Short mmCIF file of C-alpha atoms in Angstrom, two decimals:
data_model
loop_
_atom_site.label_atom_id
_atom_site.label_comp_id
_atom_site.label_asym_id
_atom_site.label_seq_id
_atom_site.Cartn_x
_atom_site.Cartn_y
_atom_site.Cartn_z
CA MET E 1433 -22.79 28.32 -30.46
CA GLN E 1434 -22.58 24.54 -30.88
CA ASN E 1435 -20.07 22.39 -29.00
CA THR E 1436 -17.78 20.42 -31.28
CA PRO E 1437 -18.15 16.71 -30.49
CA VAL E 1438 -15.02 15.19 -28.93
CA THR E 1439 -13.69 12.14 -30.73
CA SER E 1440 -12.97 9.14 -28.51
CA LEU E 1441 -9.78 7.27 -29.34
CA VAL E 1442 -10.68 4.14 -27.36
CA GLY E 1443 -9.90 1.08 -29.48
CA GLU E 1444 -7.35 2.87 -31.69
CA GLU E 1445 -4.07 0.99 -32.08
CA TYR E 1446 -0.54 2.37 -32.40
CA GLU E 1447 2.76 0.63 -33.02
CA VAL E 1448 5.18 2.21 -30.55
CA GLU E 1449 8.61 1.91 -28.97
CA VAL E 1450 8.13 1.62 -25.19
CA GLY E 1451 10.06 4.12 -23.12
CA PRO E 1452 10.78 4.34 -19.39
CA VAL E 1453 8.62 3.06 -16.56
CA ALA E 1454 6.42 5.63 -14.83
CA HIS E 1455 4.71 5.87 -11.44
CA GLY E 1456 1.48 3.87 -11.59
CA GLY E 1457 2.33 0.50 -13.16
CA HIS E 1458 2.76 1.58 -16.76
CA CYS E 1459 5.44 2.72 -19.20
CA ILE E 1460 5.63 5.85 -21.33
CA ALA E 1461 5.46 5.69 -25.13
CA ARG E 1462 4.84 8.19 -27.92
CA THR E 1463 3.06 7.75 -31.20
CA ASP E 1464 4.67 8.90 -34.45
CA ALA E 1465 2.59 12.07 -34.09
CA GLY E 1466 4.07 12.69 -30.60
CA ARG E 1467 0.98 11.76 -28.60
CA VAL E 1468 1.83 10.39 -25.11
CA LEU E 1469 0.62 6.91 -24.18
CA PHE E 1470 0.63 5.35 -20.70
CA VAL E 1471 1.01 1.68 -21.65
CA ARG E 1472 0.30 -1.24 -19.31
CA HIS E 1473 1.48 -4.82 -19.88
CA ALA E 1474 4.64 -3.51 -21.57
CA LEU E 1475 8.30 -3.24 -20.54
CA PRO E 1476 10.90 -0.56 -21.35
CA GLY E 1477 12.63 -1.07 -24.70
CA GLU E 1478 9.91 -3.24 -26.23
CA ARG E 1479 8.15 -2.59 -29.51
CA VAL E 1480 4.44 -3.24 -29.11
CA VAL E 1481 1.03 -2.63 -30.57
CA ALA E 1482 -0.79 -0.51 -27.97
CA ARG E 1483 -4.59 -0.34 -27.95
CA VAL E 1484 -6.14 2.76 -26.36
CA THR E 1485 -8.34 2.06 -23.33
CA GLU E 1486 -9.03 5.67 -22.24
CA GLY E 1487 -8.71 9.02 -23.96
CA GLU E 1488 -9.98 11.46 -26.55
CA GLU E 1489 -8.52 13.68 -29.24
CA THR E 1490 -8.21 16.51 -26.71
CA SER E 1491 -6.63 14.40 -23.92
CA ARG E 1492 -3.13 15.30 -22.67
CA PHE E 1493 -2.29 11.61 -22.70
CA LEU E 1494 -3.95 8.31 -23.56
CA ARG E 1495 -4.08 5.12 -21.52
CA ALA E 1496 -3.40 1.94 -23.44
CA ASP E 1497 -2.67 -1.79 -23.17
CA ALA E 1498 0.09 -3.59 -25.04
CA VAL E 1499 -1.94 -6.17 -26.97
CA THR E 1500 0.79 -7.49 -29.29
CA ILE E 1501 4.47 -7.75 -28.35
CA LEU E 1502 6.53 -7.29 -31.51
CA ASP E 1503 9.98 -7.13 -29.91
CA PRO E 1504 9.97 -8.50 -26.33
CA SER E 1505 12.30 -7.48 -23.52
CA LYS E 1506 14.68 -10.08 -22.06
CA ASP E 1507 12.89 -9.37 -18.76
CA ARG E 1508 9.53 -10.55 -20.12
CA VAL E 1509 7.97 -13.81 -18.94
CA GLU E 1510 4.61 -15.37 -19.62
CA ALA E 1511 2.25 -14.19 -16.88
CA PRO E 1512 1.82 -17.07 -14.37
CA CYS E 1513 -1.72 -15.93 -13.55
CA PRO E 1514 -4.43 -16.97 -16.05
CA PHE E 1515 -6.45 -13.86 -15.17
CA ALA E 1516 -3.66 -11.33 -15.89
CA GLY E 1517 -3.35 -9.37 -19.11
CA PRO E 1518 -5.02 -6.63 -21.15
CA GLY E 1519 -8.66 -6.13 -20.14
CA ARG E 1520 -8.42 -8.69 -17.35
CA CYS E 1521 -7.88 -8.46 -13.56
CA GLY E 1522 -6.34 -5.15 -12.50
CA GLY E 1523 -4.72 -6.40 -9.30
CA CYS E 1524 -1.21 -7.10 -10.62
CA ASP E 1525 0.80 -4.74 -12.84
CA TRP E 1526 3.96 -6.77 -13.44
CA GLN E 1527 2.94 -10.43 -13.88
CA HIS E 1528 4.73 -10.28 -17.25
CA ALA E 1529 8.11 -9.27 -15.73
CA LYS E 1530 10.76 -11.36 -13.98
CA PRO E 1531 10.81 -10.73 -10.20
CA GLY E 1532 14.24 -9.07 -10.36
CA ALA E 1533 13.01 -6.83 -13.18
CA GLN E 1534 9.93 -5.86 -11.15
CA ARG E 1535 12.18 -4.65 -8.35
CA ARG E 1536 14.40 -2.75 -10.79
CA LEU E 1537 11.34 -1.03 -12.27
CA LYS E 1538 10.16 0.00 -8.81
CA GLY E 1539 13.64 1.32 -8.07
CA GLU E 1540 13.63 3.36 -11.27
CA VAL E 1541 10.26 4.90 -10.36
CA LEU E 1542 11.46 5.76 -6.86
CA ALA E 1543 14.67 7.32 -8.20
CA GLU E 1544 12.73 9.39 -10.75
CA GLN E 1545 10.26 10.67 -8.16
CA LEU E 1546 13.04 11.58 -5.71
CA GLN E 1547 14.89 13.52 -8.40
CA ARG E 1548 11.85 15.24 -9.88
CA LEU E 1549 9.98 16.16 -6.68
CA ALA E 1550 12.73 16.41 -4.05
CA GLY E 1551 15.81 17.15 -6.15
CA LEU E 1552 17.61 14.16 -4.61
CA THR E 1553 19.89 11.60 -6.22
CA PRO E 1554 19.97 8.12 -4.65
CA GLU E 1555 23.35 8.99 -3.12
CA GLU E 1556 21.97 12.19 -1.58
CA ALA E 1557 19.07 10.18 -0.13
CA GLY E 1558 21.42 7.61 1.40
CA TRP E 1559 19.90 4.89 -0.78
CA ASP E 1560 21.86 2.17 -2.54
CA GLY E 1561 19.28 2.03 -5.37
CA THR E 1562 17.98 -1.44 -4.57
CA VAL E 1563 14.48 -2.61 -3.69
CA MET E 1564 14.78 -5.51 -1.28
CA PRO E 1565 12.50 -8.56 -1.49
CA ALA E 1566 10.80 -9.70 1.71
CA GLU E 1567 12.15 -12.77 3.44
CA GLY E 1568 10.95 -15.90 1.66
CA ASP E 1569 9.80 -14.11 -1.50
CA LYS E 1570 12.70 -15.29 -3.70
CA LEU E 1571 11.12 -18.29 -5.40
CA PRO E 1572 11.88 -20.55 -8.40
CA ALA E 1573 10.87 -19.33 -11.86
CA GLY E 1574 7.13 -19.51 -12.43
CA GLU E 1575 6.25 -19.45 -8.73
CA VAL E 1576 4.52 -16.41 -7.23
CA PRO E 1577 4.74 -15.22 -3.59
CA LYS E 1578 1.47 -15.88 -1.79
CA TRP E 1579 1.62 -12.71 0.24
CA ARG E 1580 -1.78 -11.04 0.25
CA THR E 1581 -3.35 -11.68 3.68
CA ARG E 1582 -6.28 -9.36 2.95
CA VAL E 1583 -8.20 -9.72 -0.31
CA GLN E 1584 -11.19 -7.58 -1.28
CA TYR E 1585 -13.35 -9.61 -3.65
CA ALA E 1586 -15.96 -7.86 -5.76
CA VAL E 1587 -19.18 -9.74 -6.50
CA ASP E 1588 -20.95 -9.62 -9.87
CA ALA E 1589 -24.71 -9.51 -10.44
CA GLU E 1590 -24.89 -13.33 -10.50
CA GLY E 1591 -23.16 -13.68 -7.12
CA HIS E 1592 -19.75 -14.77 -8.42
CA ALA E 1593 -16.67 -13.52 -6.56
CA GLY E 1594 -13.86 -11.91 -8.50
CA LEU E 1595 -11.51 -8.96 -8.70
CA ARG E 1596 -11.94 -5.58 -10.37
CA LYS E 1597 -10.58 -4.96 -13.82
CA HIS E 1598 -8.07 -2.11 -14.10
CA ARG E 1599 -9.72 1.32 -13.59
CA SER E 1600 -13.15 -0.30 -13.88
CA HIS E 1601 -16.13 -1.44 -11.83
CA GLU E 1602 -16.34 -4.58 -13.97
CA VAL E 1603 -15.65 -7.83 -12.16
CA GLU E 1604 -13.17 -10.42 -13.45
CA VAL E 1605 -14.55 -13.66 -12.01
CA VAL E 1606 -11.70 -15.84 -10.73
CA ASP E 1607 -11.41 -19.33 -9.31
CA HIS E 1608 -8.29 -18.39 -7.33
CA CYS E 1609 -5.90 -15.48 -6.78
CA MET E 1610 -2.24 -16.44 -7.12
CA ILE E 1611 -0.95 -13.75 -4.74
CA ALA E 1612 -3.51 -14.52 -2.01
CA ALA E 1613 -2.00 -15.96 1.16
CA GLU E 1614 -2.76 -19.61 1.79
CA GLY E 1615 -4.96 -18.63 4.73
CA VAL E 1616 -7.18 -16.66 2.34
CA SER E 1617 -7.19 -19.29 -0.41
CA GLU E 1618 -8.17 -22.07 1.97
CA LEU E 1619 -11.43 -20.28 2.82
CA GLY E 1620 -12.76 -21.06 -0.68
CA ILE E 1621 -14.41 -17.66 -1.23
CA GLU E 1622 -14.35 -18.11 -5.02
CA LYS E 1623 -16.22 -21.42 -4.91
CA ARG E 1624 -19.47 -20.30 -3.33
CA ASP E 1625 -22.43 -18.16 -4.32
CA TRP E 1626 -22.54 -14.62 -2.88
CA GLU E 1627 -25.90 -13.54 -4.25
CA GLY E 1628 -26.98 -10.19 -2.80
CA MET E 1629 -23.44 -9.19 -1.80
CA ALA E 1630 -21.51 -6.30 -3.36
CA ALA E 1631 -18.15 -7.30 -1.85
CA VAL E 1632 -16.53 -9.94 0.34
CA GLU E 1633 -13.26 -9.16 2.09
CA ALA E 1634 -11.22 -12.11 3.33
CA ILE E 1635 -8.61 -11.69 6.07
CA ALA E 1636 -6.13 -14.34 7.17
CA ALA E 1637 -3.99 -13.14 10.07
CA SER E 1638 -0.33 -14.09 9.75
CA GLY E 1639 0.23 -13.83 13.50
CA SER E 1640 -2.46 -16.38 14.44
CA HIS E 1641 -4.95 -18.77 12.88
CA ASP E 1642 -7.68 -16.09 12.96
CA ARG E 1643 -9.76 -15.88 9.78
CA GLN E 1644 -12.44 -13.30 9.05
CA VAL E 1645 -14.78 -12.30 6.24
CA ILE E 1646 -16.41 -8.88 5.96
CA LEU E 1647 -19.59 -8.81 3.88
CA THR E 1648 -20.92 -5.73 2.12
CA PRO E 1649 -24.55 -6.43 1.12
CA ARG E 1650 -26.26 -4.75 -1.80
CA PRO E 1651 -29.05 -2.36 -0.71
CA GLY E 1652 -31.90 -4.34 0.85
CA ALA E 1653 -30.16 -7.72 0.58
CA ARG E 1654 -30.11 -10.24 3.42
CA LEU E 1655 -26.90 -11.80 4.67
CA PRO E 1656 -26.26 -15.36 3.48
CA LEU E 1657 -25.44 -18.20 5.83
CA VAL E 1658 -21.65 -18.27 5.60
CA GLU E 1659 -20.31 -21.80 5.34
CA LEU E 1660 -16.68 -21.81 4.24
CA ASP E 1661 -13.94 -24.43 4.16
CA LYS E 1662 -12.34 -23.22 7.43
CA PRO E 1663 -13.65 -21.69 10.68
CA VAL E 1664 -14.14 -17.97 10.23
CA SER E 1665 -15.66 -15.00 12.01
CA VAL E 1666 -18.15 -12.90 10.06
CA MET E 1667 -18.67 -9.13 9.99
CA ARG E 1668 -20.97 -6.95 7.90
CA VAL E 1669 -20.73 -3.41 6.58
CA GLU E 1670 -23.88 -1.50 7.49
CA GLU E 1671 -25.63 0.31 4.65
CA LYS E 1672 -26.64 3.30 6.80
CA ASP E 1673 -23.39 4.31 8.46
CA GLY E 1674 -20.74 2.29 6.65
CA GLY E 1675 -19.67 0.86 10.02
CA VAL E 1676 -18.45 -2.70 10.38
CA HIS E 1677 -20.48 -4.82 12.81
CA ARG E 1678 -20.00 -8.31 14.16
CA VAL E 1679 -22.30 -11.10 12.98
CA HIS E 1680 -20.55 -13.96 14.76
CA GLY E 1681 -17.08 -14.82 16.01
CA ARG E 1682 -14.35 -12.40 17.07
CA ALA E 1683 -14.60 -8.79 15.94
CA PHE E 1684 -10.81 -8.71 15.43
CA VAL E 1685 -7.85 -10.77 14.28
CA ARG E 1686 -4.57 -11.19 16.16
CA GLU E 1687 -1.29 -10.26 14.49
CA ARG E 1688 2.31 -10.55 15.72
CA ALA E 1689 5.31 -8.23 15.47
CA ASP E 1690 8.28 -7.43 17.70
CA GLU E 1691 7.35 -10.44 19.90
CA ARG E 1692 4.04 -8.80 20.78
CA THR E 1693 0.45 -9.63 19.81
CA TYR E 1694 -1.67 -6.86 18.30
CA ARG E 1695 -5.44 -6.90 18.12
CA VAL E 1696 -6.66 -5.53 14.77
CA GLY E 1697 -10.39 -4.81 14.55
CA SER E 1698 -12.42 -4.93 11.36
CA GLY E 1699 -11.47 -2.08 9.12
CA GLY E 1700 -8.30 -1.48 11.16
CA PHE E 1701 -5.02 -1.15 9.29
CA TRP E 1702 -2.33 -3.82 9.34
CA GLN E 1703 0.31 -4.43 6.69
CA VAL E 1704 -0.90 -6.93 4.07
CA HIS E 1705 2.34 -8.82 3.46
CA PRO E 1706 2.95 -11.31 6.31
CA LYS E 1707 6.56 -10.11 6.73
CA ALA E 1708 5.83 -6.40 6.31
CA ALA E 1709 5.07 -5.33 9.89
CA GLN E 1710 8.24 -6.91 11.28
CA THR E 1711 10.38 -5.70 8.36
CA LEU E 1712 9.22 -2.09 8.66
CA MET E 1713 9.34 -2.07 12.45
CA LEU E 1714 12.98 -3.20 12.39
CA ALA E 1715 13.92 -0.69 9.68
CA VAL E 1716 12.35 2.14 11.71
CA MET E 1717 13.96 1.13 15.00
CA GLN E 1718 17.37 0.57 13.40
CA GLY E 1719 17.15 4.01 11.83
CA LEU E 1720 15.96 5.86 14.93
CA THR E 1721 18.12 4.04 17.52
CA PRO E 1722 15.76 4.95 20.41
CA ARG E 1723 17.39 5.58 23.79
CA LYS E 1724 16.06 5.07 27.28
CA GLY E 1725 14.16 8.08 28.57
CA GLU E 1726 13.44 9.65 25.17
CA THR E 1727 10.08 11.07 24.07
CA ALA E 1728 8.52 10.02 20.78
CA LEU E 1729 5.56 10.62 18.50
CA ASP E 1730 3.88 7.90 16.41
CA LEU E 1731 1.66 9.65 13.86
CA TYR E 1732 -1.05 7.86 11.84
CA CYS E 1733 -0.32 5.12 14.39
CA GLY E 1734 -3.01 2.59 13.46
CA VAL E 1735 -3.25 -0.13 16.10
CA GLY E 1736 0.08 0.87 17.65
CA LEU E 1737 2.80 -1.12 15.87
CA PHE E 1738 5.51 1.56 16.02
CA ALA E 1739 4.26 3.06 19.31
CA GLY E 1740 4.70 -0.34 20.96
CA ALA E 1741 8.21 -0.80 19.58
CA LEU E 1742 9.16 2.72 20.68
CA ALA E 1743 7.68 2.28 24.16
CA ASP E 1744 9.62 -0.93 24.62
CA ARG E 1745 12.88 0.84 23.79
CA VAL E 1746 12.48 4.23 25.54
CA GLY E 1747 11.51 2.45 28.75
CA ASP E 1748 9.62 3.62 31.83
CA GLN E 1749 11.36 7.00 31.88
CA GLY E 1750 10.41 7.74 28.27
CA ALA E 1751 7.02 8.61 26.79
CA VAL E 1752 5.19 7.96 23.52
CA LEU E 1753 2.19 9.76 22.04
CA GLY E 1754 0.29 8.13 19.21
CA ILE E 1755 -2.26 9.92 17.02
CA GLU E 1756 -4.77 8.06 14.83
CA SER E 1757 -8.01 9.16 13.17
CA GLY E 1758 -9.84 5.81 13.10
CA LYS E 1759 -12.03 5.23 16.16
CA ARG E 1760 -11.75 1.42 16.11
CA ALA E 1761 -7.98 1.57 15.52
CA VAL E 1762 -7.59 3.88 18.53
CA GLU E 1763 -9.54 1.42 20.72
CA ASP E 1764 -7.28 -1.38 19.50
CA ALA E 1765 -4.11 0.66 20.03
CA ARG E 1766 -5.11 1.48 23.60
CA HIS E 1767 -5.85 -2.20 24.24
CA ASN E 1768 -2.60 -3.34 22.60
CA LEU E 1769 -0.45 -0.88 24.55
CA ALA E 1770 -2.25 -1.03 27.91
CA GLY E 1771 0.89 -2.47 29.47
CA PHE E 1772 2.81 0.75 28.83
CA PRO E 1773 1.69 3.46 31.29
CA ARG E 1774 3.81 6.06 29.49
CA VAL E 1775 2.00 5.61 26.16
CA ARG E 1776 -0.98 7.81 25.25
CA ILE E 1777 -3.15 7.44 22.14
CA GLU E 1778 -5.21 10.39 20.89
CA GLN E 1779 -7.97 10.15 18.28
CA GLY E 1780 -8.28 12.62 15.42
CA LYS E 1781 -6.52 13.92 12.35
CA VAL E 1782 -2.83 14.59 12.93
CA GLU E 1783 -3.02 18.16 11.64
CA ALA E 1784 -5.82 18.94 14.12
CA VAL E 1785 -4.69 16.98 17.20
CA LEU E 1786 -0.95 17.68 17.18
CA PRO E 1787 -1.23 21.48 17.71
CA ARG E 1788 -3.70 20.88 20.56
CA THR E 1789 -1.28 18.68 22.49
CA GLY E 1790 0.93 21.65 23.35
CA ILE E 1791 4.04 19.60 22.54
CA THR E 1792 6.91 21.92 21.59
CA GLU E 1793 9.79 19.46 21.48
CA VAL E 1794 10.31 15.73 21.06
CA ASP E 1795 13.27 13.38 20.53
CA LEU E 1796 11.91 10.99 17.89
CA ILE E 1797 9.06 10.97 15.37
CA VAL E 1798 7.57 8.15 13.31
CA LEU E 1799 5.01 8.97 10.66
CA ASP E 1800 3.26 6.46 8.41
CA PRO E 1801 0.77 8.64 6.54
CA PRO E 1802 -1.87 7.49 4.03
CA ARG E 1803 -1.05 7.35 0.33
CA ALA E 1804 -1.48 11.12 -0.13
CA GLY E 1805 1.36 11.84 2.32
CA ALA E 1806 1.53 14.13 5.36
CA GLY E 1807 1.48 17.44 3.49
CA LYS E 1808 3.32 20.74 3.88
CA GLN E 1809 1.49 22.02 6.98
CA THR E 1810 2.10 18.87 9.03
CA VAL E 1811 5.69 18.46 7.86
CA HIS E 1812 6.56 22.05 8.80
CA HIS E 1813 4.97 21.57 12.23
CA LEU E 1814 6.99 18.39 12.80
CA ALA E 1815 10.22 20.02 11.70
CA GLY E 1816 9.69 22.66 14.38
CA LEU E 1817 9.72 20.09 17.20
CA GLY E 1818 13.49 19.58 17.02
CA ALA E 1819 13.51 15.77 16.82
CA ARG E 1820 16.99 14.30 16.52
CA ARG E 1821 15.64 11.74 14.06
CA ILE E 1822 12.43 11.23 12.09
CA ALA E 1823 11.32 7.97 10.45
CA TYR E 1824 8.99 8.38 7.47
CA VAL E 1825 7.25 5.18 6.30
CA ALA E 1826 5.79 5.61 2.81
CA CYS E 1827 3.73 3.48 0.44
CA ASP E 1828 3.80 6.08 -2.35
CA PRO E 1829 7.10 7.36 -3.85
CA ALA E 1830 5.56 10.62 -5.09
CA ALA E 1831 4.08 11.55 -1.70
CA LEU E 1832 7.35 10.61 -0.01
CA ALA E 1833 9.40 12.79 -2.34
CA ARG E 1834 7.07 15.78 -1.95
CA ASP E 1835 7.21 15.54 1.84
CA LEU E 1836 10.99 15.12 1.84
CA ALA E 1837 11.18 18.40 -0.08
CA TYR E 1838 9.01 20.07 2.59
CA PHE E 1839 11.30 18.70 5.32
CA ALA E 1840 14.32 20.06 3.45
CA GLU E 1841 12.73 23.53 3.47
CA ARG E 1842 12.75 23.35 7.27
CA GLY E 1843 16.26 22.02 7.76
CA TYR E 1844 15.90 18.22 7.70
CA LYS E 1845 17.90 16.02 5.33
CA VAL E 1846 17.57 12.33 4.52
CA ARG E 1847 20.15 10.25 6.34
CA THR E 1848 19.19 6.86 4.87
CA LEU E 1849 16.44 5.45 2.68
CA ARG E 1850 15.49 1.81 2.27
CA ALA E 1851 12.98 0.35 -0.18
CA PHE E 1852 11.15 -2.96 0.23
CA ASP E 1853 9.18 -5.04 -2.26
CA LEU E 1854 6.25 -5.81 0.02
CA PHE E 1855 3.71 -5.89 -2.84
CA PRO E 1856 5.17 -8.36 -5.40
CA MET E 1857 3.61 -8.39 -8.88
CA THR E 1858 2.18 -4.88 -8.35
CA HIS E 1859 3.75 -1.45 -8.90
CA HIS E 1860 3.63 -0.58 -5.19
CA VAL E 1861 6.76 -0.24 -3.08
CA GLU E 1862 7.25 0.54 0.62
CA CYS E 1863 10.01 2.89 1.81
CA VAL E 1864 11.52 3.91 5.13
CA ALA E 1865 13.38 7.24 5.14
CA ILE E 1866 15.35 8.36 8.19
CA LEU E 1867 15.78 12.14 8.50
CA GLU E 1868 17.91 14.26 10.78
CA PRO E 1869 18.49 17.99 11.18
CA VAL E 1870 21.14 19.59 9.01
CA LYS E 1871 24.11 20.52 11.16
CA LYS E 1872 24.52 24.28 11.20
CA ASP E 1873 28.04 25.61 10.71
CA ALA E 1874 29.53 27.14 13.84
#
């Protein structure tokens, strides 16, 4: 029996009316035949010509780019970045939308995910429906926030630095990135030859003048002599173990939040937007209202941002346990919080370490899980610890909504939810949800 060849639809064009925004930086449209398109570079309400970039006759949906705008939205602007647009750099999803419209789109996605996956209206989630810009990000028309303090450059076969095209390994060579923080741009990564390198990550700490590059060589390649426009420490990713090792300079950068300095080693997590760590820390602390003498958990704790803030507020009679899977991050967290004798940091996956701790009750919980969320097993465990309040920090609306539904199954409701635009020009949004136990009727 012969297999029928599948017909690719890549390159096919359809004139469509663009529907609502969807999670992932695109909008939904349908062809006259009813086929679903996920269309990038479009805005709701527009009429566009969409060219298919991925999909076959048998696909449930097709991915496409809006290549001709027949009837533009009032929210459309010309993309400020010369490297944005169909088939170009995949780093920014909403260069073609006014900043206020970008935040509205993110709010619509969050509202849709909450309703669909958690059965919550904005009112039921204690959310006013807005996505707040970070301090200093409201700029005149045509200007773009320079917020990205960590930029991962890909390197093409000729040694030119650039950024990946959307859903592709192809490199869009750039001479600058508009959303890169000034500390990254001033290194001049794009101006030099990176022959033999597969990637160059540039880090510009916002809490100090520390600058760092992390080089990923191609197999068998030698490291170049790194001469950049500003002093910088250099690290390399080892081919054998994927570990990050120091070549010269500091093996970490210093960041600031809550009037405290945090050491962040190579590969360690720190928020990318310069205002993000302080913004999220304040939102979490305002939501939890920690009291002296309370006990708290900081899960997926990274280098200890929330654990430090909690320790400061629960005082010497309180206690904080942080759990983090990354070995280097745990070392940094222990260093950063060495001044708090009542803080303990454990290494390992939350779902494995938490049951081993023997903890049966706790007053406060902070969790800042990876993009996939915490998951049903971990959420149900946490709900059984009787915390008076839980702060959930989320970078993915779908994962947040799924986990909120799991919390609801175990008697926790959302008290407040706040959303922050800490990734301007992209589809990403950061949220802080504060949960508390449902009061049982007497």
